[in-house]
CSV table of C-alpha atoms and ligand atoms in Angstrom, one decimal:
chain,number,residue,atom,x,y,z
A,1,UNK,CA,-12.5,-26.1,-1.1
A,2,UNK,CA,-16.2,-26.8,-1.2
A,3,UNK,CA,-17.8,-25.8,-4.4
A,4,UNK,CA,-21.3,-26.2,-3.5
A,5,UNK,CA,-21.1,-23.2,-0.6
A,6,UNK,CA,-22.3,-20.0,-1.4
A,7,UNK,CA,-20.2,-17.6,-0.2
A,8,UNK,CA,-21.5,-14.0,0.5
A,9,UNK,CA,-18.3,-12.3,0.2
A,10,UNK,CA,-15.4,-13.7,-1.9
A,11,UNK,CA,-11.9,-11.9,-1.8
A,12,UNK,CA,-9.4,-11.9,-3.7
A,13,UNK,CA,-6.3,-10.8,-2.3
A,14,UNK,CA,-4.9,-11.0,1.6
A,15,UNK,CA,-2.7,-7.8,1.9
A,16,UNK,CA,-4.4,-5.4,4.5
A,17,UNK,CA,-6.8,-4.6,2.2
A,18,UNK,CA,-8.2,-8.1,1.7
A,19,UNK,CA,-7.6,-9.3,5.2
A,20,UNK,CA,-9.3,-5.8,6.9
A,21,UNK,CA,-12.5,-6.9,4.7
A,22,UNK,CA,-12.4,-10.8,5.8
A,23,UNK,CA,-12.2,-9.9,9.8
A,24,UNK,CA,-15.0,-7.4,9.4
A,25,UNK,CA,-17.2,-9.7,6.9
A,26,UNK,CA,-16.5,-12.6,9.7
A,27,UNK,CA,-17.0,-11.1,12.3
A,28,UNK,CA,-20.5,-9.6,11.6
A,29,UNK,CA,-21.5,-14.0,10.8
A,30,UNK,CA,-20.9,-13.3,6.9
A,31,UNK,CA,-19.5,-16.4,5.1
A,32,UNK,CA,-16.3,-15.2,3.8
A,33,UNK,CA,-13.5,-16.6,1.7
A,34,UNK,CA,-10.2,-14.8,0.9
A,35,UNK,CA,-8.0,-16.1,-1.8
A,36,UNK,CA,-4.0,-15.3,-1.2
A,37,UNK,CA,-1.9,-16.7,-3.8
A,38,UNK,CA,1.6,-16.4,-1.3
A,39,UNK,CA,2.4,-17.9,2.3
A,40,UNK,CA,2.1,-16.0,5.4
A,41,UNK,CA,4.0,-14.5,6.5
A,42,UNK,CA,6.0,-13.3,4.1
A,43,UNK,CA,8.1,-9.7,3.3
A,44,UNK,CA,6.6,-7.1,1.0
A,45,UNK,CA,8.3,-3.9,-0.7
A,46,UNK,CA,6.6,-1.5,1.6
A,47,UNK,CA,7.7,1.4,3.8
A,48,UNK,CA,6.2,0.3,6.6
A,49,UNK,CA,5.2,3.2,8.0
A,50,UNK,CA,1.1,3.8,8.8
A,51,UNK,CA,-0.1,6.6,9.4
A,52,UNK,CA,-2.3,7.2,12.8
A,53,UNK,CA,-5.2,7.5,10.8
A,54,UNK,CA,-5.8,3.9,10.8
A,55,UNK,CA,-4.5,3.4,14.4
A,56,UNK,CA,-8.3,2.5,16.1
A,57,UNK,CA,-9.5,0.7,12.6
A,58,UNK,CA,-6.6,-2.0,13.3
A,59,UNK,CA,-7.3,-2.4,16.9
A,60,UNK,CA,-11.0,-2.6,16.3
A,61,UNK,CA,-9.6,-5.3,13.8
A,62,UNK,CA,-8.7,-7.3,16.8
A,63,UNK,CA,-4.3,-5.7,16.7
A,64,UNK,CA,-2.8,-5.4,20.0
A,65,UNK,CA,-0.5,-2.5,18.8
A,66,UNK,CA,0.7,-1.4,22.3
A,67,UNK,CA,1.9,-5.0,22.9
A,68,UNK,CA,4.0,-4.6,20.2
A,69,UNK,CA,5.6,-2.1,21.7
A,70,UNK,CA,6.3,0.1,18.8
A,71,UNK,CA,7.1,4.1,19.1
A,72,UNK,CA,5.4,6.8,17.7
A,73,UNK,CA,7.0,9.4,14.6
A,74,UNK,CA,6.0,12.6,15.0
A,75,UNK,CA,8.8,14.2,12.8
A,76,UNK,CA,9.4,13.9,8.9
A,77,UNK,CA,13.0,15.0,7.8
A,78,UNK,CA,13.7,15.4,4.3
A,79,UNK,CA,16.8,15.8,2.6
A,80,UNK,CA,17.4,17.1,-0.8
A,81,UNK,CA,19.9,15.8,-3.5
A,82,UNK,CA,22.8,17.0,-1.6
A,83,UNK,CA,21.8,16.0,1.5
A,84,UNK,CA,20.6,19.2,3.0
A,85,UNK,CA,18.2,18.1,5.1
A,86,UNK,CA,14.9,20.2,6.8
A,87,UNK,CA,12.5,19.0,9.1
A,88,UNK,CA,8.6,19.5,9.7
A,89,UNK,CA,6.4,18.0,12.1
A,90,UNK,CA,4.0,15.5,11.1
A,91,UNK,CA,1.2,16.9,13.3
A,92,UNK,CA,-0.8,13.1,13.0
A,93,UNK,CA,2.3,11.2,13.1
A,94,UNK,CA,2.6,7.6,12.5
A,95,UNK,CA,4.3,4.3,13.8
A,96,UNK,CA,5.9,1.7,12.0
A,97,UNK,CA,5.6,-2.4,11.9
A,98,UNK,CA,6.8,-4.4,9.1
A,99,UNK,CA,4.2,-6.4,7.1
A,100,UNK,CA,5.7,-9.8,7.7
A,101,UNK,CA,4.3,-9.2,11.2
A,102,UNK,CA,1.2,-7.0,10.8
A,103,UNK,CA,0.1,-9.1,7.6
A,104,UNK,CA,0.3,-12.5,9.5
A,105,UNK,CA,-1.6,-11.4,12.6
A,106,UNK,CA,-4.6,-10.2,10.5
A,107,UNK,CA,-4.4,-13.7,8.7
A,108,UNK,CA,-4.3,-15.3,12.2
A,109,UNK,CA,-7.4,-13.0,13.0
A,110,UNK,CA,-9.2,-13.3,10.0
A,111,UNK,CA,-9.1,-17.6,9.8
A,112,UNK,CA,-11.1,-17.3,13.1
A,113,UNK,CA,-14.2,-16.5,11.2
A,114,UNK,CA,-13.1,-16.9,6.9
A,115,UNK,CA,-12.2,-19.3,5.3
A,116,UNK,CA,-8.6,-18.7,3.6
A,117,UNK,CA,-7.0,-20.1,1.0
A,118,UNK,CA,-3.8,-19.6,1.0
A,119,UNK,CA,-0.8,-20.5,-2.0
A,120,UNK,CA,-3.9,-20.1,-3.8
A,121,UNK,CA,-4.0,-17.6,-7.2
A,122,UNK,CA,-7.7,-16.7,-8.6
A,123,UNK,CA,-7.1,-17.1,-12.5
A,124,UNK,CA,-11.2,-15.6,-13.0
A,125,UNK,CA,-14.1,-14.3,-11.6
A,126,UNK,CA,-16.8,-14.0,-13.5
A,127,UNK,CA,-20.5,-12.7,-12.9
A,128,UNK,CA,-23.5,-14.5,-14.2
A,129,UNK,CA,-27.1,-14.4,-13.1
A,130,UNK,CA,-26.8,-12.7,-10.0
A,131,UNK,CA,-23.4,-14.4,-8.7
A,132,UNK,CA,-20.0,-15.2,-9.2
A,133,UNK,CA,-18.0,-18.1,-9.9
A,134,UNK,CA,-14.3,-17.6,-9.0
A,135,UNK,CA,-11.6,-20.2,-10.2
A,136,UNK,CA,-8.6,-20.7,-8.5
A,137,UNK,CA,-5.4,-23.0,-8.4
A,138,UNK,CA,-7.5,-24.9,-5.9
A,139,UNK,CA,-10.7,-25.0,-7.8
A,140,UNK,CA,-13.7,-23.2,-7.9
A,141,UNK,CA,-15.9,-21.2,-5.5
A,142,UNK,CA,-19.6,-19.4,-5.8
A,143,UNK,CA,-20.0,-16.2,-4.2
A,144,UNK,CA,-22.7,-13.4,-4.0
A,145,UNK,CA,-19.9,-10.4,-4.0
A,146,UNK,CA,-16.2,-10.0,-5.3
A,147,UNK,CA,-13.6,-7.6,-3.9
A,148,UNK,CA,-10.5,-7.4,-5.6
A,149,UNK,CA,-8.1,-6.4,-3.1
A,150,UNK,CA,-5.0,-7.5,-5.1
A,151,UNK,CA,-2.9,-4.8,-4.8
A,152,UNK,CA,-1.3,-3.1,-7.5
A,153,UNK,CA,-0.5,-5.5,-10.2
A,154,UNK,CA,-2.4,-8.8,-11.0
A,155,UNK,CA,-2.6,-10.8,-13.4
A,156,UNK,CA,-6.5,-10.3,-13.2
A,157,UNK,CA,-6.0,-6.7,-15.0
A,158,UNK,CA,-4.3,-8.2,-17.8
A,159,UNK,CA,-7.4,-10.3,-17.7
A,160,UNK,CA,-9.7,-7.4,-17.7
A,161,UNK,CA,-7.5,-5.3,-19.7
A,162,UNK,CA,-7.5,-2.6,-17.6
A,163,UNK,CA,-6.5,0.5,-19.3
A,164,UNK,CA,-3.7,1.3,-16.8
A,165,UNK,CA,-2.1,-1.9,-17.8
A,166,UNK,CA,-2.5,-1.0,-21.4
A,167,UNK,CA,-0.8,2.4,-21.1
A,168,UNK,CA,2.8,3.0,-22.5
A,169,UNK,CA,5.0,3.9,-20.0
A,170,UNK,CA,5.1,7.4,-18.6
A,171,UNK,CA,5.9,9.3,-15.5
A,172,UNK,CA,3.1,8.1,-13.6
A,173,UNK,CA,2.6,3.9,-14.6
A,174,UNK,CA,7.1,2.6,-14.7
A,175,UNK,CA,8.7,2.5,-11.1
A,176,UNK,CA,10.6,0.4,-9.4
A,177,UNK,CA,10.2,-0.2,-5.8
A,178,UNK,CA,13.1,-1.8,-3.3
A,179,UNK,CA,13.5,-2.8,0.5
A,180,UNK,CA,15.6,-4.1,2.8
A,181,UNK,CA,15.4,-4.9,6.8
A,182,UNK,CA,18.7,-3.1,8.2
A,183,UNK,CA,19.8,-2.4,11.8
A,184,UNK,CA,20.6,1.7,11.6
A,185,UNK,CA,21.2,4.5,14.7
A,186,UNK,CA,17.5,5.9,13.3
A,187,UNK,CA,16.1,7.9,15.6
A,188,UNK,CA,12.9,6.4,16.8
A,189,UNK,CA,10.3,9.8,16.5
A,190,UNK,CA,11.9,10.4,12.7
A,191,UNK,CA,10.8,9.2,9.3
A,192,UNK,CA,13.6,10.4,7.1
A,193,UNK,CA,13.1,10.6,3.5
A,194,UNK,CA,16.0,10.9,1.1
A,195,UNK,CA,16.1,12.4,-2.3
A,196,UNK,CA,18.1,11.1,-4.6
A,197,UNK,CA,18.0,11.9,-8.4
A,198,UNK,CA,14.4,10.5,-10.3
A,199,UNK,CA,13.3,8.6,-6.7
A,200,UNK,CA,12.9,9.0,-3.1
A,201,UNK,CA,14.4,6.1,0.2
A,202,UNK,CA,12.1,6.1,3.1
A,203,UNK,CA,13.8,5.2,6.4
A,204,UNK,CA,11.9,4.4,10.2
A,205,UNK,CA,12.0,2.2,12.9
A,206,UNK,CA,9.8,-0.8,12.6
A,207,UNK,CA,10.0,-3.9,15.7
A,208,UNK,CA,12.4,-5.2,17.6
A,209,UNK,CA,14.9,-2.3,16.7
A,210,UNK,CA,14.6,-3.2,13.6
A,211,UNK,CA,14.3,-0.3,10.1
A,212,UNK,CA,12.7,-0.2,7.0
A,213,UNK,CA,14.5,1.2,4.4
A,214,UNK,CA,12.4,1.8,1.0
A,215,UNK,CA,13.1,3.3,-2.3
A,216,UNK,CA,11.0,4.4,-4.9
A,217,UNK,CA,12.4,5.5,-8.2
A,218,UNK,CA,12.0,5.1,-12.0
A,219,UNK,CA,12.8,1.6,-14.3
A,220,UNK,CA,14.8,4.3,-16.7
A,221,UNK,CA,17.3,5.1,-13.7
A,222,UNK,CA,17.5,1.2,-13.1
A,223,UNK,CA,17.8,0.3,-16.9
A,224,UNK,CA,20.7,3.8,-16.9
A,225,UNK,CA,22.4,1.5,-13.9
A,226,UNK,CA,22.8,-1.9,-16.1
A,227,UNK,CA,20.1,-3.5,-14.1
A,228,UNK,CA,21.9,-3.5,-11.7
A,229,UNK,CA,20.6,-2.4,-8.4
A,230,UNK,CA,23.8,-2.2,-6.3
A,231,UNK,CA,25.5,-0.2,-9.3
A,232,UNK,CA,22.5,2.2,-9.3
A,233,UNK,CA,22.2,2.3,-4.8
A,234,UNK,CA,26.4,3.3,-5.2
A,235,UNK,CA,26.2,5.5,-8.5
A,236,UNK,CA,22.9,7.8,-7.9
A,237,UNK,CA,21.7,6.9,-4.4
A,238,UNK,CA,25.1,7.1,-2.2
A,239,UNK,CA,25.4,10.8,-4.1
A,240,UNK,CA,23.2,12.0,-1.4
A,241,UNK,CA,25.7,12.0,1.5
A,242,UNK,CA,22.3,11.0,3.5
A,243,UNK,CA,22.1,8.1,2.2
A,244,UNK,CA,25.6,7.3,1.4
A,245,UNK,CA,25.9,7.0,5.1
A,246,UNK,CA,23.1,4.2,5.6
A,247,UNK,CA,24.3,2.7,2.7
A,248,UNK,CA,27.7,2.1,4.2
A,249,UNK,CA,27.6,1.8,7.9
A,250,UNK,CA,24.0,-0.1,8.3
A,251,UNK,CA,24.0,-3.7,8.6
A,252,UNK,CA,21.5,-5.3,5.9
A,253,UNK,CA,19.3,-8.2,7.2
A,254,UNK,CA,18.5,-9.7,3.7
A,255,UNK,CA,21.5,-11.3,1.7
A,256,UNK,CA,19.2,-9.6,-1.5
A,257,UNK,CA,16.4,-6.8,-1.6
A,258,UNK,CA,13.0,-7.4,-1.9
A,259,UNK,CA,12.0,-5.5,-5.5
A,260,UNK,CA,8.5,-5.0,-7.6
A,261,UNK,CA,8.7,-3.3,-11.2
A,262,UNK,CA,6.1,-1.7,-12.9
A,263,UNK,CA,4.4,0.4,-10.3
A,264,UNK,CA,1.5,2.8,-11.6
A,265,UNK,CA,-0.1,5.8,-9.7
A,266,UNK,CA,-2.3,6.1,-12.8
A,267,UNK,CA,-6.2,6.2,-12.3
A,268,UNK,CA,-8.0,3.4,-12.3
A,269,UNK,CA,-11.5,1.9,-12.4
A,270,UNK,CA,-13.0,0.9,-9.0
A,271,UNK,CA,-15.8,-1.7,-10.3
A,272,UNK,CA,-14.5,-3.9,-12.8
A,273,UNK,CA,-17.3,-6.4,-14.6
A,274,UNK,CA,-19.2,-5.9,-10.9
A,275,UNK,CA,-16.2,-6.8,-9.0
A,276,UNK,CA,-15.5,-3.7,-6.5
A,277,UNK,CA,-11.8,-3.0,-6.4
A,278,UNK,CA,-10.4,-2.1,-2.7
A,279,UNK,CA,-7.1,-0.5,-1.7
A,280,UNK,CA,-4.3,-0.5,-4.4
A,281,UNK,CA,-6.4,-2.6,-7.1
A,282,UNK,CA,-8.3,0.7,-6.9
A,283,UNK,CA,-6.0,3.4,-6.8
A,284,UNK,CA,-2.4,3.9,-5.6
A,285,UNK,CA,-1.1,6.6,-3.8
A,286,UNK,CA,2.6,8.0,-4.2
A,287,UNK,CA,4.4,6.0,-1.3
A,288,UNK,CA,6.5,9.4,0.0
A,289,UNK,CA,2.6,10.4,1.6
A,290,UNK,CA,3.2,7.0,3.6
A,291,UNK,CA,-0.5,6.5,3.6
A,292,UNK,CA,-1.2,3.8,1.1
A,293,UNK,CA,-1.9,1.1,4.1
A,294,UNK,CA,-4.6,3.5,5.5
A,295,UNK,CA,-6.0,3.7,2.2
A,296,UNK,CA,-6.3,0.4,1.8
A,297,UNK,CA,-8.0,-0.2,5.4
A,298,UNK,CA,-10.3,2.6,4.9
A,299,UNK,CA,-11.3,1.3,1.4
A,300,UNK,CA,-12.0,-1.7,2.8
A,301,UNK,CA,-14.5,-0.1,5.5
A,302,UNK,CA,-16.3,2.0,3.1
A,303,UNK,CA,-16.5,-1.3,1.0
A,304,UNK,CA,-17.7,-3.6,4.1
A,305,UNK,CA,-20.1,-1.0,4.7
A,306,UNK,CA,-21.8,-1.1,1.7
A,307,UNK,CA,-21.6,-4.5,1.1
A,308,UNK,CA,-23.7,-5.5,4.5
A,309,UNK,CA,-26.4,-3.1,2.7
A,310,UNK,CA,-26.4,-4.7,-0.4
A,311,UNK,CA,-26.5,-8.2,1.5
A,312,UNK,CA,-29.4,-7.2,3.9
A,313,UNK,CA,-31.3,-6.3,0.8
A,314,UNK,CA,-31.6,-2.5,1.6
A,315,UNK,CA,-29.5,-1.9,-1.8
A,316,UNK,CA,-29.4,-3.2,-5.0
A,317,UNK,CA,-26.1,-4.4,-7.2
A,318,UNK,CA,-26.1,-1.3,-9.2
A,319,UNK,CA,-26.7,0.9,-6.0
A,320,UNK,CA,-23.8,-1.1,-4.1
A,321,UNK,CA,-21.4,-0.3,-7.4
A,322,UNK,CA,-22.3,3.0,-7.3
A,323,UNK,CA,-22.1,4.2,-3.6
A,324,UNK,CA,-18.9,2.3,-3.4
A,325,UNK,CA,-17.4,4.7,-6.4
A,326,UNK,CA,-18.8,7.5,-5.6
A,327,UNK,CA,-18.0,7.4,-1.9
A,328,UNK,CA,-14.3,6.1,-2.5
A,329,UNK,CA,-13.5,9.5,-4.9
A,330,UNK,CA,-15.1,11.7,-2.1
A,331,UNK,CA,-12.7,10.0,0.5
A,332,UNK,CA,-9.5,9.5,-1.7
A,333,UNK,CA,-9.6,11.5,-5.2
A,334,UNK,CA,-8.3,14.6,-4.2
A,335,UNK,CA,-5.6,12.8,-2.1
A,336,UNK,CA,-4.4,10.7,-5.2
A,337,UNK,CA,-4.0,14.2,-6.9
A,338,UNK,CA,-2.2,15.5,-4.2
A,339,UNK,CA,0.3,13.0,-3.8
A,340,UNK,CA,1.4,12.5,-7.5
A,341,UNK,CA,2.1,16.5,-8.1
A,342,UNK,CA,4.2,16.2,-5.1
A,343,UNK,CA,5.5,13.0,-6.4
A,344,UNK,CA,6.6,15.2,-9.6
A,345,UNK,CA,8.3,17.9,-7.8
A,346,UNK,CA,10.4,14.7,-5.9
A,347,UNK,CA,14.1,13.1,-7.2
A,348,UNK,CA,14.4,16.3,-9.7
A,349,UNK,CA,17.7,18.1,-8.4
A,350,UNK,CA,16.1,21.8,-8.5
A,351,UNK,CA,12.6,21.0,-8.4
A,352,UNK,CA,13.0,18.8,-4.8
A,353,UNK,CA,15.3,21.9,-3.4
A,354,UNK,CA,13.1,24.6,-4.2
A,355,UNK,CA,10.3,22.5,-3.0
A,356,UNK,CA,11.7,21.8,0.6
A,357,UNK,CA,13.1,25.2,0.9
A,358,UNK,CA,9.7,26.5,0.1
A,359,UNK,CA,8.1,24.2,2.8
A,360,UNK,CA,11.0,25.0,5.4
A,361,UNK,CA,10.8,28.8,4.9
A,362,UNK,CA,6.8,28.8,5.6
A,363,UNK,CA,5.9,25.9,7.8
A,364,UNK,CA,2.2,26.5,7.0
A,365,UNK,CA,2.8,25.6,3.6
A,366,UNK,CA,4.6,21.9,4.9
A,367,UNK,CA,1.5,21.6,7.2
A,368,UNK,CA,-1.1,21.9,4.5
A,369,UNK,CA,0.8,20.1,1.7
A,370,UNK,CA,1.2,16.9,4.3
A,371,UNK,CA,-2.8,17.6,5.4
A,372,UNK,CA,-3.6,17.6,2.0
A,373,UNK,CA,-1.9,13.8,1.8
A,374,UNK,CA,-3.6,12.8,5.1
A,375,UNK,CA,-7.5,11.2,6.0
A,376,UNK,CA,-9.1,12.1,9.2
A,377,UNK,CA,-9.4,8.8,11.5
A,378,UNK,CA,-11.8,6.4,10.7
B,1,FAD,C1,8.0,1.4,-2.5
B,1,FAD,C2,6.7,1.5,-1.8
B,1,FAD,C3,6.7,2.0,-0.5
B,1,FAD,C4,5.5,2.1,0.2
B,1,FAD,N1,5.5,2.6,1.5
B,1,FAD,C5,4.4,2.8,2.2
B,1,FAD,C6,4.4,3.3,3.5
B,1,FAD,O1,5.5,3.6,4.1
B,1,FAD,N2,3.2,3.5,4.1
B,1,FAD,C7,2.0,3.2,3.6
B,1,FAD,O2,1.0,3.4,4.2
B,1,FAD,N3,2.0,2.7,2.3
B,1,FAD,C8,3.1,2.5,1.6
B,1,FAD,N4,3.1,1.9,0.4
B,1,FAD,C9,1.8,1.5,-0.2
B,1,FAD,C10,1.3,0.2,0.5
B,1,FAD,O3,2.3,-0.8,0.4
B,1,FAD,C11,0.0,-0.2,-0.3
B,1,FAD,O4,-0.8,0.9,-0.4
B,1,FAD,C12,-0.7,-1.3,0.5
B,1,FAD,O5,0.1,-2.5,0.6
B,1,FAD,C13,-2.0,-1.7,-0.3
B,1,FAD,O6,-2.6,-2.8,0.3
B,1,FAD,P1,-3.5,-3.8,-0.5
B,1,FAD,O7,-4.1,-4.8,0.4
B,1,FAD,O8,-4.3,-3.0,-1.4
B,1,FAD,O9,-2.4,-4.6,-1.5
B,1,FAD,P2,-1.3,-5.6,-1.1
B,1,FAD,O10,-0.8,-5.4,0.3
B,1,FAD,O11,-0.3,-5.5,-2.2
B,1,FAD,O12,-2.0,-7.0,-1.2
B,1,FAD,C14,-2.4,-7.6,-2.3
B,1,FAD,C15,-2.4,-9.1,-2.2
B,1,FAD,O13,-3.0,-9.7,-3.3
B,1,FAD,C16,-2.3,-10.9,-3.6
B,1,FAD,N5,-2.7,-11.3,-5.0
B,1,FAD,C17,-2.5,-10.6,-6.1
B,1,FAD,N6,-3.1,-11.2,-7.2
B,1,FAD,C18,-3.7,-12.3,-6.7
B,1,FAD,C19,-4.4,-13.4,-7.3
B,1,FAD,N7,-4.7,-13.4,-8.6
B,1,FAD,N8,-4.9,-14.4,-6.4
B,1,FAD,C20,-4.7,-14.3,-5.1
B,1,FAD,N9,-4.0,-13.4,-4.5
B,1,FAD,C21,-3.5,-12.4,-5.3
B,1,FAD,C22,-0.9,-10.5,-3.4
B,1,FAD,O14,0.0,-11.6,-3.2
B,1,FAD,C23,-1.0,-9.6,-2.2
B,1,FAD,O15,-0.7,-10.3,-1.0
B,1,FAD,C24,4.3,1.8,-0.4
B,1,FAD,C25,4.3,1.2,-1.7
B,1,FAD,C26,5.5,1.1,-2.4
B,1,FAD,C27,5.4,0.5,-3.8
């Protein structure tokens, strides 16, 4: 790490996010540095499933996605408590990879023209005089700007005390996340989504006939199980008939699941002591829209953007800052809004019925709600 290079970007974080933001700041002859505190590759508690928003941001990134091979879903079904199941059309559609293998290939794209540190956590950025210094497990770095593209949870927002951190638990700031690889008769167009009580398991085909199955649902439910996550999948989750059926015929790929706790879809702040925050560090949408990796992307556009103003000189710090928050509500507020009402009418046993019969009965009501959850392509 050399300590006496300026950097003009420095970012914190290499999920899509962080690694979208190196490749473009690299390729337009930036210097760049992204700070990853894990290996690639490595799994992450994710769906898996992107939405077709994104589709020509990632190639443009430099993603061969039709050598991969991978097919399209144009078809959500949904089932409720029970089981029963309805399906609507997802009119954009999506396609799922995993994030072992999207994840690394952006790395392998983005070390091309960043530098990137990798087993490497940032403890502090701090701003003084016009720059940053940003200390890491593998020293320290100067840079002009700082993203922080560290996903939902970081130690840096206990650092800044972020109010979302500070909150007490509620509806909206304590769930758990859990995902395994499995090897299931899923058809390939379908992205099934399974209700079971207080959570929601996401199912699609990913590579080499590989699926992703995901579940979102609250700490309580966990904490009502023992802690203990096979108790809860055979006591809540298998009740849906759904999901008792992947539960029991799949074959699972991991010996154990890959889990996060503490998930928050609260607000948060999108410049933090000058730092701009990009894709979850920002904002996090309610996984059952399936669009958080587009998010992410598209934050880190509208971020790039801006920053290659603010580094040409055509606008100042406090004109970067405020652009970037101003355009990232236009793009995303209302969809954060969107997806956590419909994230509160999901896992409750009459709420999730009424609320899929309703969509089933008038499918322009399914269209709209879905739209509603959705970006344009960008
Ligand atoms: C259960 C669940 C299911 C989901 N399903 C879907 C889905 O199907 N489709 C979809 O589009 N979205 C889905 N999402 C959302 C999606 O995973 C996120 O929106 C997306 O990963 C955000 O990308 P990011 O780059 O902002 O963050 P991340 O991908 O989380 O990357 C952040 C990175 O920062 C690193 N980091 C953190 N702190 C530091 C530090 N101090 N120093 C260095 N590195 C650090 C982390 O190791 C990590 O690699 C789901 C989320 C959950 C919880």
């Amino acid at each position: 790490m050399n300590s006496s290079k300026i950097y003009d970007i420095a970012i914190i974080g290499g999920g899509l996010a962080g690694l979208a933001l190196a490749i473009q700041g690299g390729k337009a002859g930036y210097k760049v540095a992204l700070f990853e505190k894990e290996e690639y590759p490595y799994h992450k508690v994710c769906g898996e499933y992107i939405s077709l928003e994104s589709r020509s941001f990632i190639e443009s990134l430099g993603v061969d996605l039709q050598g991969f091979g991978i097919p399209l879903i144009d078809t959500l079904q949904a089932s409720d408590i029970d089981g029963k199941i309805a399906e609507f059309p997802l009119h954009q559609g999506g396609f799922g990879i995993s994030r072992y293998v999207l994840d690394n290939y952006l790395f392998d794209i983005a070390k091309e023209s960043a530098d990137v540190f990798t087993k490497c956590k940032v403890s502090s950025a701090e701003y003084k005089s016009g720059q940053f210094t940003i200390l890491s497990t593998a020293g320290h770095i100067v840079a002009k700007v700082v993203t922080g593209c560290y996903g939902k949870k970081s130690n840096l927002d206990v650092k800044f005390r972020r109010p979302f951190i500070l909150q007490k638990p509620s509806s909206l700031n304590n769930y758990i996340g859990v995902k395994y690889h499995i090897r299931y008769p899923q058809p390939k167009n379908l992205i099934s989504l399974h209700n079971f009580k207080n959570g929601y398991c996401g199912i699609s085909n990913i590579e080499d006939d590989k699926c992703c199955l995901c579940y979102l649902t609250t700490a309580e439910n966990l904490r009502s199980a023992g802690s203990n996550i096979k108790v809860m999948e055979q006591e809540v989750l298998a009740k849906n008939p759904q999901l008792d059926r992947i539960f029991s015929t799949a074959e699972f790929l991991y010996k154990e699941p890959l889990t996060i706790s503490g998930v928050s879809f609260s607000s948060k702040s999108l410049v933090e002591d000058h730092i701009l925050m990009v894709g979850d560090a920002a904002g996090m949408i309610t996984p059952l829209c399936g669009n958080g990796m587009s998010m992410a992307m598209h934050s880190s556009k509208i971020a790039f953007g801006l920053i290659q103003d603010f580094l040409e000189d055509k606008i100042s710090r406090h004109a970067l800052e405020l652009s970037y928050s101003k355009r990232w509500k236009q793009e995303f507020g209302s969809r954060l809004r969107t997806g956590r009402w419909v994230q509160q009418l999901f896992g409750g046993n009459f709420t999730t019925k009424v609320f899929l019969r309703s969509m089933n009965a008038v499918p322009s009501i399914a269209k709209i709600i879905i739209g509603l959850t959705h970006g344009k392509p960008f």
